Amino acid sequence: MRDPTPAPADSDPDEYAAYEAFSRSDWARLRSNTPLTLSEPDLRQLRGVNDEVSMSDVEEIYLPLSRLLNLHFRSARQLAGVKDEFLGRLFGRRPYVIAVAGSVAVGKSTFARVLRALLSRWPDHPKVSLVTTDGFLYPNRVLEARGLMRRKGFPESYDRKRMIQFLAALKAGAPVVDAPVYSHQAYDIVPGRVERVEQPDILIFEGLNVLQLGTVESVREAAPTVVVSDFFDFSIFVDADEVDVQEWYIERFQSLQRTTFRRPDSYFHHYKDLSESEARKTASRIWREINLVNLHENILPTRARAHLVMHK
C-alpha cells in the first residue's frame, strides 16, 4: 500500500501483505505530543446508539490517527501549492477528502463524528465537513419501482452519478455544493432538503460502499471511467470480527425498537410491540438476509483498497 498502515495482527497475511501492522499500544505511542481536545461531555454528544467509545479510545486510537491525517493534509496542501506555482496559476482551495468505509453497525458514523471533531481542532484545518452516502440513496419510490427495497445499501441502490458530481464539484473548488439529506426516521430521502457544504478544508465522506469500483450494472453497460474513490485522498476501513458486528447490529435494533421505532412517524413503527426475544430474532433475520449478504458480496472485498484498516 502507499502508506504504512495499522491492521489486525491476526488477519489473512495475503490480504494485508502490503500493510504494516500495529498493536494498540504501538499505535497509541504514535500520538506523540498531540493534545487531547475533546472532553467527556463532547464525546457523549458524538456517540451513536450502543457505540461505547471511551476517552482512552480517543487518546490511544483517534489522536494518533488525527496526527497522521494532519501530516497528510499539510503535505497535500504543499504539493498543491507547488503544482499551482508550476502552472503559473492559483487554483484555489481544494478539500482533502477522507473516506470512511465498513459494515452496517460497525460504528462508522461515530468514528467519523469523533474524527471530525478532532480534526476541526487542528489549527491548519478548522473547517471539516462530514457527509454520509445515505443522502445519495435513491428515494424509496425509485427503489420500489426497481425492486431494490430489500437491497438498500447495496451498490446499485445509490445514485452514483449524483455522488460523483457532488465530489467533482467540491474538488473543482466550487464555493458551495449541495448534498441530499436522508432521514433514518422516515427511512427515505427528504424531498427538497439539502445540506450545504461550503468549501471545507477537509471532507469526511462516510458510507458502506464508498470504496466500490462499480456495480454489476455498470460493468454490463461498460464500466465508467470515473468512480467515487477517485476523489479520495485517504481512505479508512473500520473493521471488526463478523460475530461482533452481528451482535452490535442486534443490540442496536433492540435499542431502537424500545425508543425510535415507537414514534408514529417511524418507518419501522410496526416493530414497536415485539417482545425482547422477537426483536432479537427479527434483527438476526434482517442481518442474515440483507446486511451479511452486502458485507460479503460488496463491503469486505473493498477492505484491501483502504489506506488504513482500523480493527475494533
mmCIF file of C-alpha atoms in Angstrom:
data_model
loop_
_atom_site.group_PDB
_atom_site.id
_atom_site.type_symbol
_atom_site.label_atom_id
_atom_site.label_comp_id
_atom_site.label_asym_id
_atom_site.label_seq_id
_atom_site.Cartn_x
_atom_site.Cartn_y
_atom_site.Cartn_z
ATOM 1 C CA MET A 1 0.000 0.000 0.000
ATOM 2 C CA ARG A 2 1.006 3.609 -0.323
ATOM 3 C CA ASP A 3 1.451 4.142 3.420
ATOM 4 C CA PRO A 4 2.404 2.018 6.429
ATOM 5 C CA THR A 5 -0.994 1.396 7.987
ATOM 6 C CA PRO A 6 -2.376 -0.343 11.074
ATOM 7 C CA ALA A 7 -4.180 -3.621 10.500
ATOM 8 C CA PRO A 8 -5.189 -6.543 12.688
ATOM 9 C CA ALA A 9 -2.186 -8.694 13.544
ATOM 10 C CA ASP A 10 -4.158 -11.939 13.061
ATOM 11 C CA SER A 11 -5.527 -11.056 9.610
ATOM 12 C CA ASP A 12 -5.059 -13.011 6.393
ATOM 13 C CA PRO A 13 -1.362 -12.447 5.575
ATOM 14 C CA ASP A 14 -2.077 -12.317 1.830
ATOM 15 C CA GLU A 15 -4.686 -9.569 2.116
ATOM 16 C CA TYR A 16 -2.529 -7.488 4.446
ATOM 17 C CA ALA A 17 0.865 -8.258 2.932
ATOM 18 C CA ALA A 18 1.288 -4.634 1.866
ATOM 19 C CA TYR A 19 0.293 -3.266 5.278
ATOM 20 C CA GLU A 20 2.331 -2.558 8.345
ATOM 21 C CA ALA A 21 0.520 -3.864 11.451
ATOM 22 C CA PHE A 22 0.414 -2.134 14.838
ATOM 23 C CA SER A 23 -0.787 -3.314 18.218
ATOM 24 C CA ARG A 24 -2.984 -0.885 20.132
ATOM 25 C CA SER A 25 -0.097 0.124 22.407
ATOM 26 C CA ASP A 26 2.310 0.635 19.492
ATOM 27 C CA TRP A 27 -0.272 2.716 17.649
ATOM 28 C CA ALA A 28 -1.009 4.777 20.789
ATOM 29 C CA ARG A 29 2.652 5.804 21.044
ATOM 30 C CA LEU A 30 2.381 7.445 17.626
ATOM 31 C CA ARG A 31 0.208 10.112 19.218
ATOM 32 C CA SER A 32 3.462 11.839 20.185
ATOM 33 C CA ASN A 33 2.518 15.139 21.854
ATOM 34 C CA THR A 34 -0.850 15.593 20.117
ATOM 35 C CA PRO A 35 -3.078 17.319 22.682
ATOM 36 C CA LEU A 36 -6.407 15.890 23.821
ATOM 37 C CA THR A 37 -9.006 18.424 22.686
ATOM 38 C CA LEU A 38 -12.207 16.503 23.451
ATOM 39 C CA SER A 39 -13.901 16.313 26.835
ATOM 40 C CA GLU A 40 -16.141 13.556 28.155
ATOM 41 C CA PRO A 41 -19.276 15.716 27.567
ATOM 42 C CA ASP A 42 -18.109 16.279 23.972
ATOM 43 C CA LEU A 43 -17.724 12.539 23.491
ATOM 44 C CA ARG A 44 -21.193 11.807 24.880
ATOM 45 C CA GLN A 45 -22.663 14.032 22.179
ATOM 46 C CA LEU A 46 -20.760 12.175 19.461
ATOM 47 C CA ARG A 47 -21.522 8.581 20.413
ATOM 48 C CA GLY A 48 -24.030 6.626 18.350
ATOM 49 C CA VAL A 49 -26.624 4.127 19.550
ATOM 50 C CA ASN A 50 -24.882 1.442 21.639
ATOM 51 C CA ASP A 51 -21.452 2.622 20.452
ATOM 52 C CA GLU A 52 -19.288 2.749 23.561
ATOM 53 C CA VAL A 53 -16.323 4.889 22.555
ATOM 54 C CA SER A 54 -14.229 5.769 25.604
ATOM 55 C CA MET A 55 -11.815 8.575 26.333
ATOM 56 C CA SER A 56 -8.996 6.012 26.294
ATOM 57 C CA ASP A 57 -10.096 5.102 22.745
ATOM 58 C CA VAL A 58 -9.823 8.762 21.806
ATOM 59 C CA GLU A 59 -6.347 9.062 23.298
ATOM 60 C CA GLU A 60 -4.949 5.749 22.034
ATOM 61 C CA ILE A 61 -6.669 5.366 18.650
ATOM 62 C CA TYR A 62 -8.113 8.648 17.389
ATOM 63 C CA LEU A 63 -5.341 11.066 18.406
ATOM 64 C CA PRO A 64 -2.574 9.166 16.557
ATOM 65 C CA LEU A 65 -4.905 8.956 13.562
ATOM 66 C CA SER A 66 -5.654 12.678 13.646
ATOM 67 C CA ARG A 67 -1.920 13.371 13.775
ATOM 68 C CA LEU A 68 -1.293 11.109 10.765
ATOM 69 C CA LEU A 69 -4.094 12.761 8.796
ATOM 70 C CA ASN A 70 -2.853 16.230 9.698
ATOM 71 C CA LEU A 71 0.576 15.344 8.311
ATOM 72 C CA HIS A 72 -1.021 14.048 5.112
ATOM 73 C CA PHE A 73 -3.216 17.152 4.839
ATOM 74 C CA ARG A 74 -0.277 19.529 5.202
ATOM 75 C CA SER A 75 1.762 17.610 2.635
ATOM 76 C CA ALA A 76 -1.159 17.648 0.186
ATOM 77 C CA ARG A 77 -1.554 21.414 0.604
ATOM 78 C CA GLN A 78 2.142 21.957 -0.021
ATOM 79 C CA LEU A 79 2.067 19.767 -3.123
ATOM 80 C CA ALA A 80 -0.981 21.648 -4.432
ATOM 81 C CA GLY A 81 0.936 24.888 -3.972
ATOM 82 C CA VAL A 82 3.885 23.506 -5.931
ATOM 83 C CA LYS A 83 1.564 22.489 -8.750
ATOM 84 C CA ASP A 84 -0.077 25.936 -8.838
ATOM 85 C CA GLU A 85 3.324 27.591 -8.931
ATOM 86 C CA PHE A 86 4.471 25.335 -11.784
ATOM 87 C CA LEU A 87 1.322 26.026 -13.809
ATOM 88 C CA GLY A 88 1.531 29.745 -13.077
ATOM 89 C CA ARG A 89 -1.988 29.968 -11.740
ATOM 90 C CA LEU A 90 -3.792 29.961 -8.426
ATOM 91 C CA PHE A 91 -6.366 27.181 -8.442
ATOM 92 C CA GLY A 92 -7.799 27.945 -5.015
ATOM 93 C CA ARG A 93 -8.690 25.756 -2.086
ATOM 94 C CA ARG A 94 -9.489 22.117 -2.709
ATOM 95 C CA PRO A 95 -10.770 19.938 0.113
ATOM 96 C CA TYR A 96 -8.770 16.994 1.355
ATOM 97 C CA VAL A 97 -11.232 14.075 1.129
ATOM 98 C CA ILE A 98 -11.134 11.240 3.668
ATOM 99 C CA ALA A 99 -13.309 8.184 3.043
ATOM 100 C CA VAL A 100 -14.636 6.045 5.902
ATOM 101 C CA ALA A 101 -15.971 2.617 4.893
ATOM 102 C CA GLY A 102 -17.143 -0.511 6.708
ATOM 103 C CA SER A 103 -20.103 -2.697 7.596
ATOM 104 C CA VAL A 104 -23.501 -1.726 8.922
ATOM 105 C CA ALA A 105 -23.316 -1.427 12.739
ATOM 106 C CA VAL A 106 -19.511 -1.427 12.883
ATOM 107 C CA GLY A 107 -19.535 2.149 14.210
ATOM 108 C CA LYS A 108 -18.587 4.152 11.113
ATOM 109 C CA SER A 109 -20.820 7.098 11.958
ATOM 110 C CA THR A 110 -19.447 7.549 15.472
ATOM 111 C CA PHE A 111 -15.925 7.010 14.144
ATOM 112 C CA ALA A 112 -16.452 9.748 11.534
ATOM 113 C CA ARG A 113 -18.015 12.183 14.030
ATOM 114 C CA VAL A 114 -15.186 11.797 16.557
ATOM 115 C CA LEU A 115 -12.607 12.124 13.799
ATOM 116 C CA ARG A 116 -14.299 15.262 12.519
ATOM 117 C CA ALA A 117 -14.331 16.820 15.986
ATOM 118 C CA LEU A 118 -10.621 16.171 16.483
ATOM 119 C CA LEU A 119 -9.545 17.297 13.013
ATOM 120 C CA SER A 120 -11.541 20.520 13.294
ATOM 121 C CA ARG A 121 -9.491 21.424 16.374
ATOM 122 C CA TRP A 122 -6.201 21.391 14.489
ATOM 123 C CA PRO A 123 -5.130 24.975 13.619
ATOM 124 C CA ASP A 124 -4.403 24.019 9.974
ATOM 125 C CA HIS A 125 -7.933 22.905 9.098
ATOM 126 C CA PRO A 126 -10.697 24.350 11.254
ATOM 127 C CA LYS A 127 -13.386 23.696 8.648
ATOM 128 C CA VAL A 128 -14.169 19.978 8.466
ATOM 129 C CA SER A 129 -17.392 18.743 6.869
ATOM 130 C CA LEU A 130 -18.942 15.304 7.241
ATOM 131 C CA VAL A 131 -21.243 13.875 4.566
ATOM 132 C CA THR A 132 -22.696 10.371 4.587
ATOM 133 C CA THR A 133 -23.623 8.429 1.480
ATOM 134 C CA ASP A 134 -27.128 7.779 2.869
ATOM 135 C CA GLY A 135 -28.233 11.007 1.197
ATOM 136 C CA PHE A 136 -27.229 9.598 -2.179
ATOM 137 C CA LEU A 137 -29.516 6.589 -1.916
ATOM 138 C CA TYR A 138 -32.298 6.595 -4.474
ATOM 139 C CA PRO A 139 -35.665 7.637 -2.990
ATOM 140 C CA ASN A 140 -37.865 4.757 -1.858
ATOM 141 C CA ARG A 141 -40.235 5.266 -4.792
ATOM 142 C CA VAL A 142 -37.340 4.626 -7.194
ATOM 143 C CA LEU A 143 -36.076 1.638 -5.215
ATOM 144 C CA GLU A 144 -39.588 0.166 -5.106
ATOM 145 C CA ALA A 145 -40.027 0.640 -8.858
ATOM 146 C CA ARG A 146 -36.744 -1.158 -9.459
ATOM 147 C CA GLY A 147 -37.411 -3.905 -6.922
ATOM 148 C CA LEU A 148 -34.466 -2.828 -4.772
ATOM 149 C CA MET A 149 -36.036 -2.056 -1.382
ATOM 150 C CA ARG A 150 -34.501 -5.175 0.156
ATOM 151 C CA ARG A 151 -31.143 -4.222 -1.349
ATOM 152 C CA LYS A 152 -30.995 -0.765 0.177
ATOM 153 C CA GLY A 153 -27.361 -0.070 0.975
ATOM 154 C CA PHE A 154 -26.117 -2.332 -1.826
ATOM 155 C CA PRO A 155 -24.092 -0.511 -4.532
ATOM 156 C CA GLU A 156 -26.972 -0.456 -7.039
ATOM 157 C CA SER A 157 -29.233 1.406 -4.566
ATOM 158 C CA TYR A 158 -27.123 4.589 -4.760
ATOM 159 C CA ASP A 159 -27.312 7.421 -7.250
ATOM 160 C CA ARG A 160 -23.628 7.076 -8.087
ATOM 161 C CA LYS A 161 -23.777 9.720 -10.814
ATOM 162 C CA ARG A 162 -25.009 12.344 -8.345
ATOM 163 C CA MET A 163 -22.378 11.244 -5.817
ATOM 164 C CA ILE A 164 -19.600 11.711 -8.371
ATOM 165 C CA GLN A 165 -20.983 15.098 -9.426
ATOM 166 C CA PHE A 166 -21.001 16.214 -5.777
ATOM 167 C CA LEU A 167 -17.389 15.172 -5.152
ATOM 168 C CA ALA A 168 -16.190 16.515 -8.514
ATOM 169 C CA ALA A 169 -17.695 19.931 -7.818
ATOM 170 C CA LEU A 170 -16.020 20.122 -4.407
ATOM 171 C CA LYS A 171 -12.672 19.032 -5.802
ATOM 172 C CA ALA A 172 -13.037 21.614 -8.585
ATOM 173 C CA GLY A 173 -13.220 24.341 -5.940
ATOM 174 C CA ALA A 174 -16.935 25.156 -6.066
ATOM 175 C CA PRO A 175 -17.739 27.544 -3.180
ATOM 176 C CA VAL A 176 -20.983 25.730 -2.271
ATOM 177 C CA VAL A 177 -22.181 22.240 -3.155
ATOM 178 C CA ASP A 178 -25.489 20.779 -2.013
ATOM 179 C CA ALA A 179 -25.793 17.217 -0.693
ATOM 180 C CA PRO A 180 -29.195 15.473 -0.429
ATOM 181 C CA VAL A 181 -30.454 14.637 3.061
ATOM 182 C CA TYR A 182 -31.622 11.232 4.306
ATOM 183 C CA SER A 183 -33.995 10.647 7.219
ATOM 184 C CA HIS A 184 -33.411 7.451 9.207
ATOM 185 C CA GLN A 185 -36.759 8.109 10.873
ATOM 186 C CA ALA A 186 -38.643 8.110 7.569
ATOM 187 C CA TYR A 187 -36.147 5.648 6.007
ATOM 188 C CA ASP A 188 -36.115 7.829 2.888
ATOM 189 C CA ILE A 189 -34.617 10.863 1.186
ATOM 190 C CA VAL A 190 -36.122 14.131 2.459
ATOM 191 C CA PRO A 191 -37.741 15.820 -0.567
ATOM 192 C CA GLY A 192 -36.466 19.328 -1.258
ATOM 193 C CA ARG A 193 -33.999 19.358 1.625
ATOM 194 C CA VAL A 194 -30.231 19.654 1.102
ATOM 195 C CA GLU A 195 -27.133 20.096 3.221
ATOM 196 C CA ARG A 196 -24.938 22.954 2.048
ATOM 197 C CA VAL A 197 -21.242 22.101 2.012
ATOM 198 C CA GLU A 198 -19.193 25.285 1.754
ATOM 199 C CA GLN A 199 -15.589 24.768 0.660
ATOM 200 C CA PRO A 200 -14.265 22.761 3.622
ATOM 201 C CA ASP A 201 -10.583 22.222 4.320
ATOM 202 C CA ILE A 202 -11.374 18.541 4.871
ATOM 203 C CA LEU A 203 -14.367 16.467 3.816
ATOM 204 C CA ILE A 204 -15.069 13.167 5.566
ATOM 205 C CA PHE A 205 -17.181 11.007 3.252
ATOM 206 C CA GLU A 206 -18.677 8.068 5.145
ATOM 207 C CA GLY A 207 -20.597 5.087 3.821
ATOM 208 C CA LEU A 208 -20.875 1.351 3.296
ATOM 209 C CA ASN A 209 -19.636 1.076 -0.263
ATOM 210 C CA VAL A 210 -17.502 4.170 -0.831
ATOM 211 C CA LEU A 211 -14.538 2.059 -1.961
ATOM 212 C CA GLN A 212 -16.513 0.238 -4.670
ATOM 213 C CA LEU A 213 -15.099 0.305 -8.177
ATOM 214 C CA GLY A 214 -18.559 -0.031 -9.734
ATOM 215 C CA THR A 215 -21.743 -2.078 -9.792
ATOM 216 C CA VAL A 216 -22.746 -5.150 -11.759
ATOM 217 C CA GLU A 217 -24.990 -2.908 -13.856
ATOM 218 C CA SER A 218 -22.146 -0.503 -14.662
ATOM 219 C CA VAL A 219 -19.979 -3.391 -15.829
ATOM 220 C CA ARG A 220 -22.739 -4.597 -18.144
ATOM 221 C CA GLU A 221 -23.146 -1.077 -19.525
ATOM 222 C CA ALA A 222 -19.354 -0.591 -19.883
ATOM 223 C CA ALA A 223 -17.590 0.434 -16.707
ATOM 224 C CA PRO A 224 -17.366 4.206 -16.074
ATOM 225 C CA THR A 225 -14.044 5.969 -16.422
ATOM 226 C CA VAL A 226 -14.588 7.747 -13.093
ATOM 227 C CA VAL A 227 -15.503 6.105 -9.767
ATOM 228 C CA VAL A 228 -16.240 7.636 -6.371
ATOM 229 C CA SER A 229 -12.923 6.607 -4.843
ATOM 230 C CA ASP A 230 -11.023 8.593 -7.493
ATOM 231 C CA PHE A 231 -11.762 11.695 -5.411
ATOM 232 C CA PHE A 232 -10.365 10.350 -2.127
ATOM 233 C CA ASP A 233 -7.039 11.488 -0.717
ATOM 234 C CA PHE A 234 -7.099 8.974 2.136
ATOM 235 C CA SER A 235 -9.361 6.038 2.953
ATOM 236 C CA ILE A 236 -10.107 4.187 6.185
ATOM 237 C CA PHE A 237 -11.899 0.866 6.610
ATOM 238 C CA VAL A 238 -13.452 0.357 10.045
ATOM 239 C CA ASP A 239 -13.247 -3.376 10.645
ATOM 240 C CA ALA A 240 -14.311 -5.911 13.283
ATOM 241 C CA ASP A 241 -14.915 -9.630 13.640
ATOM 242 C CA GLU A 242 -18.167 -10.635 11.961
ATOM 243 C CA VAL A 243 -19.644 -12.157 15.114
ATOM 244 C CA ASP A 244 -19.119 -8.868 16.965
ATOM 245 C CA VAL A 245 -20.682 -6.753 14.228
ATOM 246 C CA GLN A 246 -23.717 -9.040 14.162
ATOM 247 C CA GLU A 247 -24.182 -8.687 17.914
ATOM 248 C CA TRP A 248 -23.802 -4.899 17.708
ATOM 249 C CA TYR A 249 -26.452 -4.818 14.985
ATOM 250 C CA ILE A 250 -28.886 -6.856 17.099
ATOM 251 C CA GLU A 251 -28.254 -4.707 20.177
ATOM 252 C CA ARG A 252 -28.773 -1.532 18.146
ATOM 253 C CA PHE A 253 -32.025 -2.884 16.692
ATOM 254 C CA GLN A 254 -33.302 -3.732 20.174
ATOM 255 C CA SER A 255 -32.364 -0.294 21.479
ATOM 256 C CA LEU A 256 -34.144 1.449 18.574
ATOM 257 C CA GLN A 257 -37.137 -0.866 18.964
ATOM 258 C CA ARG A 258 -37.546 0.413 22.539
ATOM 259 C CA THR A 259 -37.140 4.069 21.524
ATOM 260 C CA THR A 260 -37.179 5.473 17.979
ATOM 261 C CA PHE A 261 -39.418 2.773 16.500
ATOM 262 C CA ARG A 262 -42.173 3.794 18.928
ATOM 263 C CA ARG A 263 -42.645 7.113 17.174
ATOM 264 C CA PRO A 264 -45.706 7.023 14.885
ATOM 265 C CA ASP A 265 -43.724 8.593 12.014
ATOM 266 C CA SER A 266 -41.020 5.914 12.150
ATOM 267 C CA TYR A 267 -40.819 3.679 9.089
ATOM 268 C CA PHE A 268 -40.214 0.778 11.488
ATOM 269 C CA HIS A 269 -43.116 1.608 13.798
ATOM 270 C CA HIS A 270 -44.599 -1.842 13.125
ATOM 271 C CA TYR A 271 -41.757 -3.369 15.162
ATOM 272 C CA LYS A 272 -42.580 -1.413 18.324
ATOM 273 C CA ASP A 273 -44.538 -4.154 20.120
ATOM 274 C CA LEU A 274 -42.121 -7.014 19.564
ATOM 275 C CA SER A 275 -41.020 -8.831 22.692
ATOM 276 C CA GLU A 276 -37.318 -8.863 23.508
ATOM 277 C CA SER A 277 -36.884 -12.346 22.058
ATOM 278 C CA GLU A 278 -38.947 -11.472 18.958
ATOM 279 C CA ALA A 279 -36.911 -8.303 18.403
ATOM 280 C CA ARG A 280 -33.678 -10.258 18.628
ATOM 281 C CA LYS A 281 -34.993 -12.916 16.249
ATOM 282 C CA THR A 282 -36.168 -10.261 13.754
ATOM 283 C CA ALA A 283 -32.853 -8.399 13.892
ATOM 284 C CA SER A 284 -30.945 -11.652 13.377
ATOM 285 C CA ARG A 285 -33.026 -12.454 10.301
ATOM 286 C CA ILE A 286 -32.535 -8.981 8.779
ATOM 287 C CA TRP A 287 -28.806 -9.189 9.458
ATOM 288 C CA ARG A 288 -28.529 -12.645 7.901
ATOM 289 C CA GLU A 289 -30.702 -11.998 4.836
ATOM 290 C CA ILE A 290 -29.604 -8.450 3.948
ATOM 291 C CA ASN A 291 -26.671 -6.916 5.800
ATOM 292 C CA LEU A 292 -24.491 -10.013 5.938
ATOM 293 C CA VAL A 293 -25.013 -10.572 2.208
ATOM 294 C CA ASN A 294 -23.974 -6.981 1.463
ATOM 295 C CA LEU A 295 -20.970 -7.347 3.750
ATOM 296 C CA HIS A 296 -19.727 -10.484 1.998
ATOM 297 C CA GLU A 297 -20.579 -9.508 -1.573
ATOM 298 C CA ASN A 298 -19.672 -5.830 -1.619
ATOM 299 C CA ILE A 299 -18.117 -4.338 1.507
ATOM 300 C CA LEU A 300 -15.419 -6.783 2.625
ATOM 301 C CA PRO A 301 -13.991 -7.150 -0.906
ATOM 302 C CA THR A 302 -13.105 -3.420 -0.807
ATOM 303 C CA ARG A 303 -11.244 -3.593 2.512
ATOM 304 C CA ALA A 304 -7.819 -4.117 0.939
ATOM 305 C CA ARG A 305 -8.290 -0.924 -1.106
ATOM 306 C CA ALA A 306 -8.208 1.247 2.030
ATOM 307 C CA HIS A 307 -5.059 3.089 3.022
ATOM 308 C CA LEU A 308 -5.701 2.190 6.638
ATOM 309 C CA VAL A 309 -7.692 -0.566 8.361
ATOM 310 C CA MET A 310 -8.823 0.011 11.949
ATOM 311 C CA HIS A 311 -9.806 -3.297 13.569
ATOM 312 C CA LYS A 312 -12.139 -2.901 16.557
#
